[in-house]
mmCIF file of C-alpha atoms in Angstrom:
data_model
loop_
_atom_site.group_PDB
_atom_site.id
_atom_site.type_symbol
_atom_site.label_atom_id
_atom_site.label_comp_id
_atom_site.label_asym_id
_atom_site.label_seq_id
_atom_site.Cartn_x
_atom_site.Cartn_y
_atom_site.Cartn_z
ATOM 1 C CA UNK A 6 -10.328 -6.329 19.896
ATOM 2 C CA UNK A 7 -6.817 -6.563 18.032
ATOM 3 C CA UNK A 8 -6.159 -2.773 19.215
ATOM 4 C CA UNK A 9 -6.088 -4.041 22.841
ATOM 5 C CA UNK A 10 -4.570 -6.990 21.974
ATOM 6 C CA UNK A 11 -1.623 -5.068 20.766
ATOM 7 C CA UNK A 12 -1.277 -2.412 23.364
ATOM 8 C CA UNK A 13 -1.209 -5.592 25.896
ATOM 9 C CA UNK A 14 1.619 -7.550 23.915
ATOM 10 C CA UNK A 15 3.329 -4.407 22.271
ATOM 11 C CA UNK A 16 2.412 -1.428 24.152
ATOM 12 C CA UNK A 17 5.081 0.903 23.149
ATOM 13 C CA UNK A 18 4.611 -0.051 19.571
ATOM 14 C CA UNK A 19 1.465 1.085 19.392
ATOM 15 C CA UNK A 20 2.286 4.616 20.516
ATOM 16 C CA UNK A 21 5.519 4.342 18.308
ATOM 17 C CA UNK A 22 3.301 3.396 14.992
ATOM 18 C CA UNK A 23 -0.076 4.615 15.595
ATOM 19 C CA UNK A 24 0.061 7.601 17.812
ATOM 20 C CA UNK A 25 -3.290 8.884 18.480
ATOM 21 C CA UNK A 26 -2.296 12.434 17.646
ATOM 22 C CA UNK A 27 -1.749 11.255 13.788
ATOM 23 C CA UNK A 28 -5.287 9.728 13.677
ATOM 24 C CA UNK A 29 -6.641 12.603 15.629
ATOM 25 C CA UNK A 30 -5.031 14.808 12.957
ATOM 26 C CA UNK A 31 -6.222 13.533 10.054
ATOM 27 C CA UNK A 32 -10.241 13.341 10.707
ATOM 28 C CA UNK A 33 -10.151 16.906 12.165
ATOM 29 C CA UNK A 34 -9.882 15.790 15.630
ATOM 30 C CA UNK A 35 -13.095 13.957 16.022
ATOM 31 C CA UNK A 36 -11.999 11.618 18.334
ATOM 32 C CA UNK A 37 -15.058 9.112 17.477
ATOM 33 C CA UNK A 38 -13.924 8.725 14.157
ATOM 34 C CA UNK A 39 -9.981 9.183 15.160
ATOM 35 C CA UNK A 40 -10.480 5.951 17.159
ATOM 36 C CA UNK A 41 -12.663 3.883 14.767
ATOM 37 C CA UNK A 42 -9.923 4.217 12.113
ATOM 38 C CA UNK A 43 -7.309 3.056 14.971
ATOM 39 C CA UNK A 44 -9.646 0.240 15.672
ATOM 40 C CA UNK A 45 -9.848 -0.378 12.307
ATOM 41 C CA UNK A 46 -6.441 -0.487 11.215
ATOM 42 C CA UNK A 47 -5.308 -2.860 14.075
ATOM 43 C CA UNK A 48 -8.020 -5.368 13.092
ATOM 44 C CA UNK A 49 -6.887 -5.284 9.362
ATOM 45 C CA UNK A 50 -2.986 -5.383 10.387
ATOM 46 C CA UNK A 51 -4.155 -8.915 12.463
ATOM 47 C CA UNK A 52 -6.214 -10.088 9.589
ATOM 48 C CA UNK A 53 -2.981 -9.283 6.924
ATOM 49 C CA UNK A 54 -0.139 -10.239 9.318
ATOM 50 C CA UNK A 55 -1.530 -12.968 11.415
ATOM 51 C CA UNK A 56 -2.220 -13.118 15.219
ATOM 52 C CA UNK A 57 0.995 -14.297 16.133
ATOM 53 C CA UNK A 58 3.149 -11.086 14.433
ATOM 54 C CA UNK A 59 0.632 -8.574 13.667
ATOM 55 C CA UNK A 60 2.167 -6.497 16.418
ATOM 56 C CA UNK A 61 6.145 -7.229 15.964
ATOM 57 C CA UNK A 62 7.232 -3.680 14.009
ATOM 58 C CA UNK A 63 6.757 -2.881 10.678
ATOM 59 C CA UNK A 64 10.441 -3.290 9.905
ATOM 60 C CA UNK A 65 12.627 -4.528 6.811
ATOM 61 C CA UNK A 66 15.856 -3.353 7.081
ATOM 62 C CA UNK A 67 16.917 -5.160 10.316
ATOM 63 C CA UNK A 68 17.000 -9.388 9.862
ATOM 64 C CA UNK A 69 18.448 -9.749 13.534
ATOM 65 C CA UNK A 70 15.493 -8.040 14.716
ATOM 66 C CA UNK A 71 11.389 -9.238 14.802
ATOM 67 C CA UNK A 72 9.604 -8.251 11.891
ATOM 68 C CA UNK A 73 5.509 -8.280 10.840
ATOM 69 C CA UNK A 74 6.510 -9.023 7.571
ATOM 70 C CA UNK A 75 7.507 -12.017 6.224
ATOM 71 C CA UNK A 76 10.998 -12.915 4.328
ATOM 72 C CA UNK A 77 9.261 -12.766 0.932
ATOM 73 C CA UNK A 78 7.427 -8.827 1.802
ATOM 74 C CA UNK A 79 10.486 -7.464 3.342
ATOM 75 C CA UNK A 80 12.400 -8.588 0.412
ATOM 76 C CA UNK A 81 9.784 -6.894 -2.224
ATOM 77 C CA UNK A 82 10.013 -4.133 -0.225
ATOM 78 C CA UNK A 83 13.982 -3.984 -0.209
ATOM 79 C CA UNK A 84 14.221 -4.145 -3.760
ATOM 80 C CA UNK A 85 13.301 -0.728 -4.194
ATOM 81 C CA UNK A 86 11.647 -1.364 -7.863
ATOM 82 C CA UNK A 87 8.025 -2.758 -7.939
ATOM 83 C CA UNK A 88 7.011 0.263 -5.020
ATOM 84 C CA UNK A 89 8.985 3.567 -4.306
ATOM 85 C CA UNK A 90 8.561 6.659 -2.432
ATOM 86 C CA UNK A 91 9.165 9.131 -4.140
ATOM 87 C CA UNK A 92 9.705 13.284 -3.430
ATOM 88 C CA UNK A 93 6.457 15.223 -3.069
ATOM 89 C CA UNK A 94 4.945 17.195 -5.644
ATOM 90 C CA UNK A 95 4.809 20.966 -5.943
ATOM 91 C CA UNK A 96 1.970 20.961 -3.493
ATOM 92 C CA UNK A 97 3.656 18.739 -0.882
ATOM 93 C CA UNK A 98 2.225 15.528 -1.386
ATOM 94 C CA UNK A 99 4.564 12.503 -1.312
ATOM 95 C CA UNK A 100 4.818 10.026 -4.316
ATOM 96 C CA UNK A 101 4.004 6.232 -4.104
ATOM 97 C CA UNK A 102 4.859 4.384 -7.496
ATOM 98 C CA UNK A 103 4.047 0.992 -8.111
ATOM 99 C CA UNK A 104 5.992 -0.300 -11.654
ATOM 100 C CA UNK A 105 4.472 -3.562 -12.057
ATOM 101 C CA UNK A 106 6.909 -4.084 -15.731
ATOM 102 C CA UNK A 107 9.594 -4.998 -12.447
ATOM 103 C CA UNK A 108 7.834 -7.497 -11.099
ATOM 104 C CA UNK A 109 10.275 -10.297 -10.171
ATOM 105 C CA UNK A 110 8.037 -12.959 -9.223
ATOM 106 C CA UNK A 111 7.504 -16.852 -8.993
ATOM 107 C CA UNK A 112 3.933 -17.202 -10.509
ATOM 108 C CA UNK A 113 3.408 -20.737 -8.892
ATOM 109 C CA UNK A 114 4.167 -19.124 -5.187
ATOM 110 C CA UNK A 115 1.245 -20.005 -3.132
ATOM 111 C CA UNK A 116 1.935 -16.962 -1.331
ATOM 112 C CA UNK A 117 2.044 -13.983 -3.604
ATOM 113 C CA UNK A 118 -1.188 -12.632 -2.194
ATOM 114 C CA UNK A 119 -0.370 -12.635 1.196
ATOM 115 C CA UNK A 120 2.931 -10.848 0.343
ATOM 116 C CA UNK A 121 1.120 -8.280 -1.935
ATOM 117 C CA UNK A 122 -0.961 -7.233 0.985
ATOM 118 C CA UNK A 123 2.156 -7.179 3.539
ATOM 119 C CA UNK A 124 4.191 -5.422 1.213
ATOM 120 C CA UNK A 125 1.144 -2.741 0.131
ATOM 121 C CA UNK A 126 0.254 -1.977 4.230
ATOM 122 C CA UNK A 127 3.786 -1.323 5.196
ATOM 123 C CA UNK A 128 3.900 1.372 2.079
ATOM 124 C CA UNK A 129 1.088 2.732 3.767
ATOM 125 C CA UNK A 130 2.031 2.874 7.000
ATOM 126 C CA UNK A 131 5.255 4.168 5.510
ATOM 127 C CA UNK A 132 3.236 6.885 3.757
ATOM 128 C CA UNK A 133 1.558 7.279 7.170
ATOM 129 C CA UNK A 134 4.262 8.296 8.916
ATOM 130 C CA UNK A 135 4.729 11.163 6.569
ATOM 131 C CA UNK A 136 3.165 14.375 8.512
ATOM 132 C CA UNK A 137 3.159 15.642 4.483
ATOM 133 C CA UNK A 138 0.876 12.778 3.539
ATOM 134 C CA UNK A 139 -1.465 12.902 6.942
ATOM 135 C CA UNK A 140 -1.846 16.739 5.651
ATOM 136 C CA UNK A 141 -1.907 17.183 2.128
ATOM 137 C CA UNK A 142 -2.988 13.569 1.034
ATOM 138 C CA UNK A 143 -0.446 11.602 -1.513
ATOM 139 C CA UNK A 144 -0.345 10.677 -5.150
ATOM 140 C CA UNK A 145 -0.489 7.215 -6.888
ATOM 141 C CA UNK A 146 1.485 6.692 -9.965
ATOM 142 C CA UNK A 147 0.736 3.004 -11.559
ATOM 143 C CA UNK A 148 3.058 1.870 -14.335
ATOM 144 C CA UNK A 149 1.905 -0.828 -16.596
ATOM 145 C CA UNK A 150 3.914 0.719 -19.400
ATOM 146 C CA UNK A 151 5.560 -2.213 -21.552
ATOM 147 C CA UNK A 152 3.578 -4.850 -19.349
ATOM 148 C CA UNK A 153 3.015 -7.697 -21.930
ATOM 149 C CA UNK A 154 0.823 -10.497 -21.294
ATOM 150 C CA UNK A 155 2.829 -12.775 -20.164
ATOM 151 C CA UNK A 156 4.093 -9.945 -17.712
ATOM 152 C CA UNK A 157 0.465 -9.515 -16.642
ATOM 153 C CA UNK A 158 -0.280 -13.135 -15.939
ATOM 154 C CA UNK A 159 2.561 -13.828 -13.500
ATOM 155 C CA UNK A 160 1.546 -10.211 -11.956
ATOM 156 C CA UNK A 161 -2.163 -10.936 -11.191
ATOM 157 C CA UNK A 162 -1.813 -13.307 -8.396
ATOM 158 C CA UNK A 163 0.333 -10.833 -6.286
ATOM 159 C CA UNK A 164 -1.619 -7.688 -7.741
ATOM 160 C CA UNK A 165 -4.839 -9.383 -6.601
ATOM 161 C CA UNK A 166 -3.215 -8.533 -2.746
ATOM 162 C CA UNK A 167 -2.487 -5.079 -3.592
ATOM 163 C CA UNK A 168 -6.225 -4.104 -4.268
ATOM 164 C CA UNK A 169 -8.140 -5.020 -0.901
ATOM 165 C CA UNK A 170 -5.545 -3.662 1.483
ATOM 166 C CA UNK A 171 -6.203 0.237 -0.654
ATOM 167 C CA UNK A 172 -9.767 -0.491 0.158
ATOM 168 C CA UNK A 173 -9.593 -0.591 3.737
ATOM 169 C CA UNK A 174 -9.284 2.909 4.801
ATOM 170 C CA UNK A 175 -7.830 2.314 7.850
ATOM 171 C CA UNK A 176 -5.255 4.614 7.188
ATOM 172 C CA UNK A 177 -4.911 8.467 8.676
ATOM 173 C CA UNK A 178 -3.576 9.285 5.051
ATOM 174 C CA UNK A 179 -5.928 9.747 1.895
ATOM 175 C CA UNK A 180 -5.110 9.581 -2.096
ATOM 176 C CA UNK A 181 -5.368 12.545 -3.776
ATOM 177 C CA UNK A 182 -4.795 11.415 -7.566
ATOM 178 C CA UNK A 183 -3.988 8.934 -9.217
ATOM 179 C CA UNK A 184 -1.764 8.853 -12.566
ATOM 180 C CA UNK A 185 -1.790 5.742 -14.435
ATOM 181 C CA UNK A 186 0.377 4.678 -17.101
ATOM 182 C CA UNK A 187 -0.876 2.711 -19.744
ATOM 183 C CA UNK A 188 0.520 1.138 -23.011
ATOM 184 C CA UNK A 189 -0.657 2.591 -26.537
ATOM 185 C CA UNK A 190 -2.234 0.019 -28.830
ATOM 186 C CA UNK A 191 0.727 0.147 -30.790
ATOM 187 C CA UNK A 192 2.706 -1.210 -27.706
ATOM 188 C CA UNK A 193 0.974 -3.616 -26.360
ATOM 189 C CA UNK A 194 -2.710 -5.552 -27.105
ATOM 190 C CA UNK A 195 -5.745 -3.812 -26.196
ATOM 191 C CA UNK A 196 -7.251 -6.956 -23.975
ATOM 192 C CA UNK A 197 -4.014 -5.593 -21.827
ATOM 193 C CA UNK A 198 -4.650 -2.230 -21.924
ATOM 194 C CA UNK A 199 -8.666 -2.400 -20.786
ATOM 195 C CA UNK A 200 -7.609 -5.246 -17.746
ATOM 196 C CA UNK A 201 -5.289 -2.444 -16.941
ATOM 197 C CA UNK A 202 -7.946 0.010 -16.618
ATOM 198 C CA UNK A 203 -10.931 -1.998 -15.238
ATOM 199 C CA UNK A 204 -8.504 -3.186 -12.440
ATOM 200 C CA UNK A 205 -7.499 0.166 -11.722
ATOM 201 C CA UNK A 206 -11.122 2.175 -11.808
ATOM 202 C CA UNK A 207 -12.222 -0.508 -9.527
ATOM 203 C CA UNK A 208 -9.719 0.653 -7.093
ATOM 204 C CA UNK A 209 -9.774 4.659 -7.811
ATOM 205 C CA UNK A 210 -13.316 4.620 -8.420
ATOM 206 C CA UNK A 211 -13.782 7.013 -4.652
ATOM 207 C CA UNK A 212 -10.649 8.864 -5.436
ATOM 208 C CA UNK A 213 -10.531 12.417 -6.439
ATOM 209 C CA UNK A 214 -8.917 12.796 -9.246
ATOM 210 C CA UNK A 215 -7.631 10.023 -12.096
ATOM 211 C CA UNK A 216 -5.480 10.971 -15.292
ATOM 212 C CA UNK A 217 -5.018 8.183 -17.668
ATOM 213 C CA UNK A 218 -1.924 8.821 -19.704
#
């Protein structure tokens, strides 16, 4: 299994990134379904990373040191634009935004999937990490405000990476809402605005609460 593949090449990373106690936490300390979600998330961090880095840390900040990531997910992650923390909301749950109007992006990169899925788990674990998010959930704010079409075609490739990795629920974290941002007709065309939303309800369609704005 990639879980004891990892604590046999990276043992302290495992306890450093996936403590059991976070896991534990977050299904009510049923440790059957604590350590199917550990066993899951391992297996999905091979499949995303590959089996030669899938258990080097999930770090971007440090180029002299190994990384999971590769050079083109560490630097979407570094720019600080397309995803962002943000502060919590009034009933301490953190903020993940995705703007995709920032996306600075070679269409033709062969690669843009693989990099939306690096760069989406290592938001998650980053959100995982948060003892406010294992607790109180987190919120999802999607910006396709002044996303034009030609904005949308050079986004779907790397957007089409973002999607699978949200499905996985491999995470000791859970959305609790979701607030998506959507041009008016007078913005932008209405083919825009309903790919917006039938990409997005296939994604939110399990989570709790959605407001369309």
């Amino acid at each position: 299994a990639a879980y004891d593949e990892a604590v046999r090449m990276a043992p302290r990373l495992v306890e450093l990134e996936t403590p059991a106690s976070r896991f534990l936490r977050h299904v009510g300390y049923n440790n059957r379904d604590a350590a199917e979600t550990m066993s899951l998330y391992w297996t999905k961090r091979k499949e995303i990373y590959g089996p030669d880095r899938f258990y080097l840390p999930l770090q971007v900040h440090d180029d002299q040191s190994p990384s999971a990531l590769s050079a083109r997910a560490k630097a979407l992650v570094l720019s600080n634009t397309t995803f962002c923390k943000l502060h919590s909301d009034r009933f301490q749950r953190p903020i993940l935004l995705f703007d995709r109007k920032k996306y600075d992006i070679d269409p033709d990169d062969p690669h843009l999937k693989a990099t939306g899925m690096q760069t989406v788990f290592y938001m998650l674990q980053a959100l995982s990490e948060d003892p406010l998010a294992v607790s109180n959930g987190y919120l999802v704010v999607v910006n396709f405000e002044f996303l034009n079409a030609d904005q949308a075609s050079r986004a779907k490739p790397l957007a089409s990476g973002f999607h699978p990795v949200f499905q996985m629920n491999c995470f000791p974290v859970t959305v609790k809402a979701a607030h998506i941002i959507v041009p008016n007709k007078k913005q932008q065309p209405k083919r825009i605005r309903l790919w917006a939303l039938s990409v997005m309800l296939g994604v939110l369609k399990k989570w709790d609460y959605i407001a369309i704005r």
